[in-house]
PDB file of C-alpha atoms in Angstrom:
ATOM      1  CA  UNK A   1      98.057 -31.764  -8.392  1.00  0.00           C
ATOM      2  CA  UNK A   2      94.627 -30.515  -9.625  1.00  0.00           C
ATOM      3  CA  UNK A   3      93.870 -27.262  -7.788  1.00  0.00           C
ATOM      4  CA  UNK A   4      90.857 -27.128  -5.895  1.00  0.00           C
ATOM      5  CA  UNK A   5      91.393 -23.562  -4.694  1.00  0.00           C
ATOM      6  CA  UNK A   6      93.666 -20.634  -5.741  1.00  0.00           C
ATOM      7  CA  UNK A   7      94.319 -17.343  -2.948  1.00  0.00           C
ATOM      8  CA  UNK A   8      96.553 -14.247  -3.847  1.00  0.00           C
ATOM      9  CA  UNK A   9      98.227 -11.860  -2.662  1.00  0.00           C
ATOM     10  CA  UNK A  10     100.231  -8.984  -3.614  1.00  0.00           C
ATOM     11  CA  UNK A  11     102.891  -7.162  -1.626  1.00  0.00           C
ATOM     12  CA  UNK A  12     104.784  -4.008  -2.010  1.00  0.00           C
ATOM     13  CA  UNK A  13     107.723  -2.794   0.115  1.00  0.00           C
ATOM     14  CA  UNK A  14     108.497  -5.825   0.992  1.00  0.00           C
ATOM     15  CA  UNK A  15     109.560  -6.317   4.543  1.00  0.00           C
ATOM     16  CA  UNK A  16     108.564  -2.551   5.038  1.00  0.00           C
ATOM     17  CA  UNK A  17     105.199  -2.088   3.239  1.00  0.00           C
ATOM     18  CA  UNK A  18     102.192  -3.587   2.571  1.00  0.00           C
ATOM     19  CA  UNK A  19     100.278  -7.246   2.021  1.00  0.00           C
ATOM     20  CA  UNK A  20      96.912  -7.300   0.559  1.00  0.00           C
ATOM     21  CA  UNK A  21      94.889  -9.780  -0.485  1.00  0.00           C
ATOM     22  CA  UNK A  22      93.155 -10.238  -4.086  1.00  0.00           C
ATOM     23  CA  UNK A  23      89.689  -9.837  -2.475  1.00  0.00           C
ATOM     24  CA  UNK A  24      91.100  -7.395   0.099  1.00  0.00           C
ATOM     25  CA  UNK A  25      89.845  -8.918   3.112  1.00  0.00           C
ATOM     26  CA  UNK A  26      93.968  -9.428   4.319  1.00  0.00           C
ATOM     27  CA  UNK A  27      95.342  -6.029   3.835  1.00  0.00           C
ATOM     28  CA  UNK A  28      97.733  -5.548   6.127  1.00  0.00           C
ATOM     29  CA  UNK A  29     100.872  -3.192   7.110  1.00  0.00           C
ATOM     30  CA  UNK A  30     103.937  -5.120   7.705  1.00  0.00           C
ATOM     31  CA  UNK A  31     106.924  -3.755   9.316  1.00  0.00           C
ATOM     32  CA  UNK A  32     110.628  -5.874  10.116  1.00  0.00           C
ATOM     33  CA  UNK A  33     110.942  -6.995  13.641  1.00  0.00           C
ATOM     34  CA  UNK A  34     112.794  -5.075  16.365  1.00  0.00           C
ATOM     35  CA  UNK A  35     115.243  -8.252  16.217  1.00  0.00           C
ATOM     36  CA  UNK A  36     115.847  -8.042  12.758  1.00  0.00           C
ATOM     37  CA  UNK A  37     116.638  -4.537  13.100  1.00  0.00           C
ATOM     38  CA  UNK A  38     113.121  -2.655  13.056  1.00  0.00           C
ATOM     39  CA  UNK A  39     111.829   0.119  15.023  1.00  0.00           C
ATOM     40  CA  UNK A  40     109.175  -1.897  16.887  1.00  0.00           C
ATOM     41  CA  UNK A  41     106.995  -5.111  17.204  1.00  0.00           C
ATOM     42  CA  UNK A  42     103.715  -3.126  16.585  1.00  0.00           C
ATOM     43  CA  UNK A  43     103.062  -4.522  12.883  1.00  0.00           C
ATOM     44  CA  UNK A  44     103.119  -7.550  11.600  1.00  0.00           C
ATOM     45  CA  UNK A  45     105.452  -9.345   9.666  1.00  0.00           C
ATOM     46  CA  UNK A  46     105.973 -12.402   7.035  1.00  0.00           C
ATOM     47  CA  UNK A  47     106.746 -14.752   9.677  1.00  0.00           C
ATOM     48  CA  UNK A  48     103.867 -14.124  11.851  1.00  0.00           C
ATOM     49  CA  UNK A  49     101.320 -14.470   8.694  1.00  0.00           C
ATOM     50  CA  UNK A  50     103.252 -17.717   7.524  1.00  0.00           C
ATOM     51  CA  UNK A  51     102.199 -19.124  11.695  1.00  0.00           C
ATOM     52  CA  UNK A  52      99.119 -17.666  11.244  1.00  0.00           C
ATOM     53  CA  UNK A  53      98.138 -19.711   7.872  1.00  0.00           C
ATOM     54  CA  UNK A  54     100.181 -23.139   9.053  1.00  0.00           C
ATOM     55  CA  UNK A  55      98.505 -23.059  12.546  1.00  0.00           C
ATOM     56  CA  UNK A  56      95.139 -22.577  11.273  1.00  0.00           C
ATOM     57  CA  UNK A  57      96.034 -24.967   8.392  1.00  0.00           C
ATOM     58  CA  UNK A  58      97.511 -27.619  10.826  1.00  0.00           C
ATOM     59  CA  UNK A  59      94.304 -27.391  12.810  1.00  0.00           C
ATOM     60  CA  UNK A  60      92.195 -28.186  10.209  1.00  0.00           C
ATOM     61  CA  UNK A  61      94.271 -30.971   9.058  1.00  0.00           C
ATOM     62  CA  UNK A  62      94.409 -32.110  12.713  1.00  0.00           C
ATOM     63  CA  UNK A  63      90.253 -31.703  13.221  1.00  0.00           C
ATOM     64  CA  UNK A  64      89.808 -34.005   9.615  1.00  0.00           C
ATOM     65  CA  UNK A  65      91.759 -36.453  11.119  1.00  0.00           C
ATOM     66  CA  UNK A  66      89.793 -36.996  14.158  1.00  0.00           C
ATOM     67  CA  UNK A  67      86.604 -36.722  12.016  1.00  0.00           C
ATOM     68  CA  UNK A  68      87.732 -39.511  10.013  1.00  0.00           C
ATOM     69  CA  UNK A  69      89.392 -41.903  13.053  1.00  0.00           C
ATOM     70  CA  UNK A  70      85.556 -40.858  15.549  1.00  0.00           C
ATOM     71  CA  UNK A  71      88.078 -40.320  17.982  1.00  0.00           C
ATOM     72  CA  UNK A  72      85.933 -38.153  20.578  1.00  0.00           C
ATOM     73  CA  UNK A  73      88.128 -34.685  21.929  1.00  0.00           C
ATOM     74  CA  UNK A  74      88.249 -31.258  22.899  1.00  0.00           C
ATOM     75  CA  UNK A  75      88.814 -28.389  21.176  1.00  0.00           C
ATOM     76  CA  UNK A  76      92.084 -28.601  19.450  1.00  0.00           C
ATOM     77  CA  UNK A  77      94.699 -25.419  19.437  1.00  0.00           C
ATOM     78  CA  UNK A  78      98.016 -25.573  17.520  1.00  0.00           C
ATOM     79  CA  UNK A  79     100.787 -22.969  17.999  1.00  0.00           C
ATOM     80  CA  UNK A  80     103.534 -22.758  14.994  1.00  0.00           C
ATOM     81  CA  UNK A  81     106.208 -21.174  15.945  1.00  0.00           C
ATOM     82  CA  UNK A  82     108.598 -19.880  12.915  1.00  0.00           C
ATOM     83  CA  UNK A  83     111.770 -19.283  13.394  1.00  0.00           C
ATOM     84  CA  UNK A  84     114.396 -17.367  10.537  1.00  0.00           C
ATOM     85  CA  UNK A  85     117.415 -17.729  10.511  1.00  0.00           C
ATOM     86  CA  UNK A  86     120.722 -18.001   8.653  1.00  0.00           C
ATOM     87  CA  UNK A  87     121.647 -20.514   6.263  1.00  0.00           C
ATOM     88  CA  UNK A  88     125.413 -18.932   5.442  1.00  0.00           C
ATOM     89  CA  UNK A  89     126.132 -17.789   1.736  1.00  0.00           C
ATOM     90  CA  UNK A  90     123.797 -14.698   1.688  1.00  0.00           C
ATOM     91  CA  UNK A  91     120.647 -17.550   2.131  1.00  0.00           C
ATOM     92  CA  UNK A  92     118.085 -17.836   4.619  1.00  0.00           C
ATOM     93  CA  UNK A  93     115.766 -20.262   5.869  1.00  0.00           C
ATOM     94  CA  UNK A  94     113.022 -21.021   7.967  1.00  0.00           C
ATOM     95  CA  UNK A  95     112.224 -23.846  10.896  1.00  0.00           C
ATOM     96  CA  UNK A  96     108.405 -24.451  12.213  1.00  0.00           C
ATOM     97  CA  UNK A  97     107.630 -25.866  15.544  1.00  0.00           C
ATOM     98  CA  UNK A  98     104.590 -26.602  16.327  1.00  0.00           C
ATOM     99  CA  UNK A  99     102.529 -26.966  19.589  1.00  0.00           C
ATOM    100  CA  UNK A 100      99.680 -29.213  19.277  1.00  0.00           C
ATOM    101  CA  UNK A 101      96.721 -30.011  21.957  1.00  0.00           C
ATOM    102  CA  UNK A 102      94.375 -32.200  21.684  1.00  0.00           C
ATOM    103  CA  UNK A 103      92.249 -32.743  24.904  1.00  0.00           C
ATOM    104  CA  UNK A 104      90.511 -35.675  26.505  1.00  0.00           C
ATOM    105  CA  UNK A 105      92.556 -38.120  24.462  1.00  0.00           C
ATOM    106  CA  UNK A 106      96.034 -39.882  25.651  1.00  0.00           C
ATOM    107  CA  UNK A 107      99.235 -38.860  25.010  1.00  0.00           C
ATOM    108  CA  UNK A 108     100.214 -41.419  22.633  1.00  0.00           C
ATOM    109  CA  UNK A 109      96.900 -41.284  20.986  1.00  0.00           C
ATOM    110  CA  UNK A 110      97.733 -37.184  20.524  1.00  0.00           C
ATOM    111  CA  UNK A 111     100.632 -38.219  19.392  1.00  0.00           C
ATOM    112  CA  UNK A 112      99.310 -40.690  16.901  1.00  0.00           C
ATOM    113  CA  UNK A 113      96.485 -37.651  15.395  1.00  0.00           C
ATOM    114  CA  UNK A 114      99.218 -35.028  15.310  1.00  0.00           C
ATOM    115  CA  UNK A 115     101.550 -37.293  13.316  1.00  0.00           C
ATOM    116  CA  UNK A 116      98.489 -38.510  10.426  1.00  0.00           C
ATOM    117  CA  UNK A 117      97.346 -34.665  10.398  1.00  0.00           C
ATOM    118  CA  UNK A 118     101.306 -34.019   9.312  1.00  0.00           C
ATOM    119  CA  UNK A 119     100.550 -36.252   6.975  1.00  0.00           C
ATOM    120  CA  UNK A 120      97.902 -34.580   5.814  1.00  0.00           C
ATOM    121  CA  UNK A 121      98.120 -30.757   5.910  1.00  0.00           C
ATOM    122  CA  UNK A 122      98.910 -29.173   2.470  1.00  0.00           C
ATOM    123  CA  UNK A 123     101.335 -27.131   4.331  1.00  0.00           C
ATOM    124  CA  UNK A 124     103.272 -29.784   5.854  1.00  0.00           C
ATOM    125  CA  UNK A 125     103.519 -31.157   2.686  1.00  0.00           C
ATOM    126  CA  UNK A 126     104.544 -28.067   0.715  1.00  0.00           C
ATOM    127  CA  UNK A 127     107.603 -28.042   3.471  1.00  0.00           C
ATOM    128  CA  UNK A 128     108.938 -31.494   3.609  1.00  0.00           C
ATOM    129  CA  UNK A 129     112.559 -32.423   2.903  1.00  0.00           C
ATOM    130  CA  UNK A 130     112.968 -28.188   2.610  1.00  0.00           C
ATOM    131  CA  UNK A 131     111.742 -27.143   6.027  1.00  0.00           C
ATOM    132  CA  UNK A 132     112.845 -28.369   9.927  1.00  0.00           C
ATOM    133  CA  UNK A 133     109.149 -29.172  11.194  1.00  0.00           C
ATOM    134  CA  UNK A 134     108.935 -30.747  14.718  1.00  0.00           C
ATOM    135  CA  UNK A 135     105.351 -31.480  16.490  1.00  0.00           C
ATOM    136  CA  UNK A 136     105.236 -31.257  20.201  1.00  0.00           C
ATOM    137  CA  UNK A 137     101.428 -32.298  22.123  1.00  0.00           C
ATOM    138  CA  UNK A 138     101.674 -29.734  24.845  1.00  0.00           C
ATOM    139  CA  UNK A 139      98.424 -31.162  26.997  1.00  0.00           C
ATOM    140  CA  UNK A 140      98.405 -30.324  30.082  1.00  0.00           C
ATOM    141  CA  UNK A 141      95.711 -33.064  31.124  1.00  0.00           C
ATOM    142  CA  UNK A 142      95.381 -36.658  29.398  1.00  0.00           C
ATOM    143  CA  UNK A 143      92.364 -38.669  29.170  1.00  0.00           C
TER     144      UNK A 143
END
């Protein structure tokens, strides 16, 4: 892969302390989850930035596609959802799901765009064969 871009981050205290960016636009407190055993949900946490990047990621991914096909839609919205969870043996792993509408098209022309923009998206990529991804078009109206 030749890179085209490079973006980092450093964090200290891990799941308790702090994530900042190298230009320091992201700086961030981040604090574990009440169901992981913090105090409360009023920070953010890993998880939450890792949705935050694929969602926004996925999107794009998803909008390039539809550039590319001149399929005519809405405004697209994607929801990842991460999940951790236990592996067994000390490990642990993540799952994505990810809710994906695209308006004023069908559903099995949604379908169809989510599915190449999987394709495409450098973070789909970066998880596949590691990382349970599933795609779900959540439209609530269909061309």
């Amino acid at each position: 892969m030749q890179a085209m871009y490079m973006a980092a981050a450093t964090a200290t205290g891990g799941r308790n302390g702090q994530v900042k960016s190298d230009n320091g636009v992201l700086d961030l407190e981040v604090r574990m989850p009440k169901a992981l055993g913090g105090a409360n949900d009023d920070f953010t946490n890993p998880e939450q930035i890792f949705a935050a990047g694929y969602a926004a990621c996925f999107d794009s991914a998803l909008n390039l596609v539809i550039k590319q096909l001149k399929v005519k839609t809405g405004e697209t919205a994607v929801t990842a959802k991460v999940s951790l969870g236990a592996l067994g043996e000390g490990r642990f792993g993540l799952g994505v799901a990810l809710e994906i509408n695209i308006p004023d098209v069908s559903a099995e022309q949604a379908q169809t765009l989510a599915e190449r923009a999987h394709q495409v998206c450098p973070y789909s990529n970066a998880l596949k064969n590691n990382v349970e991804v599933t795609l779900a078009i959540t439209n609530s109206q269909y061309a």
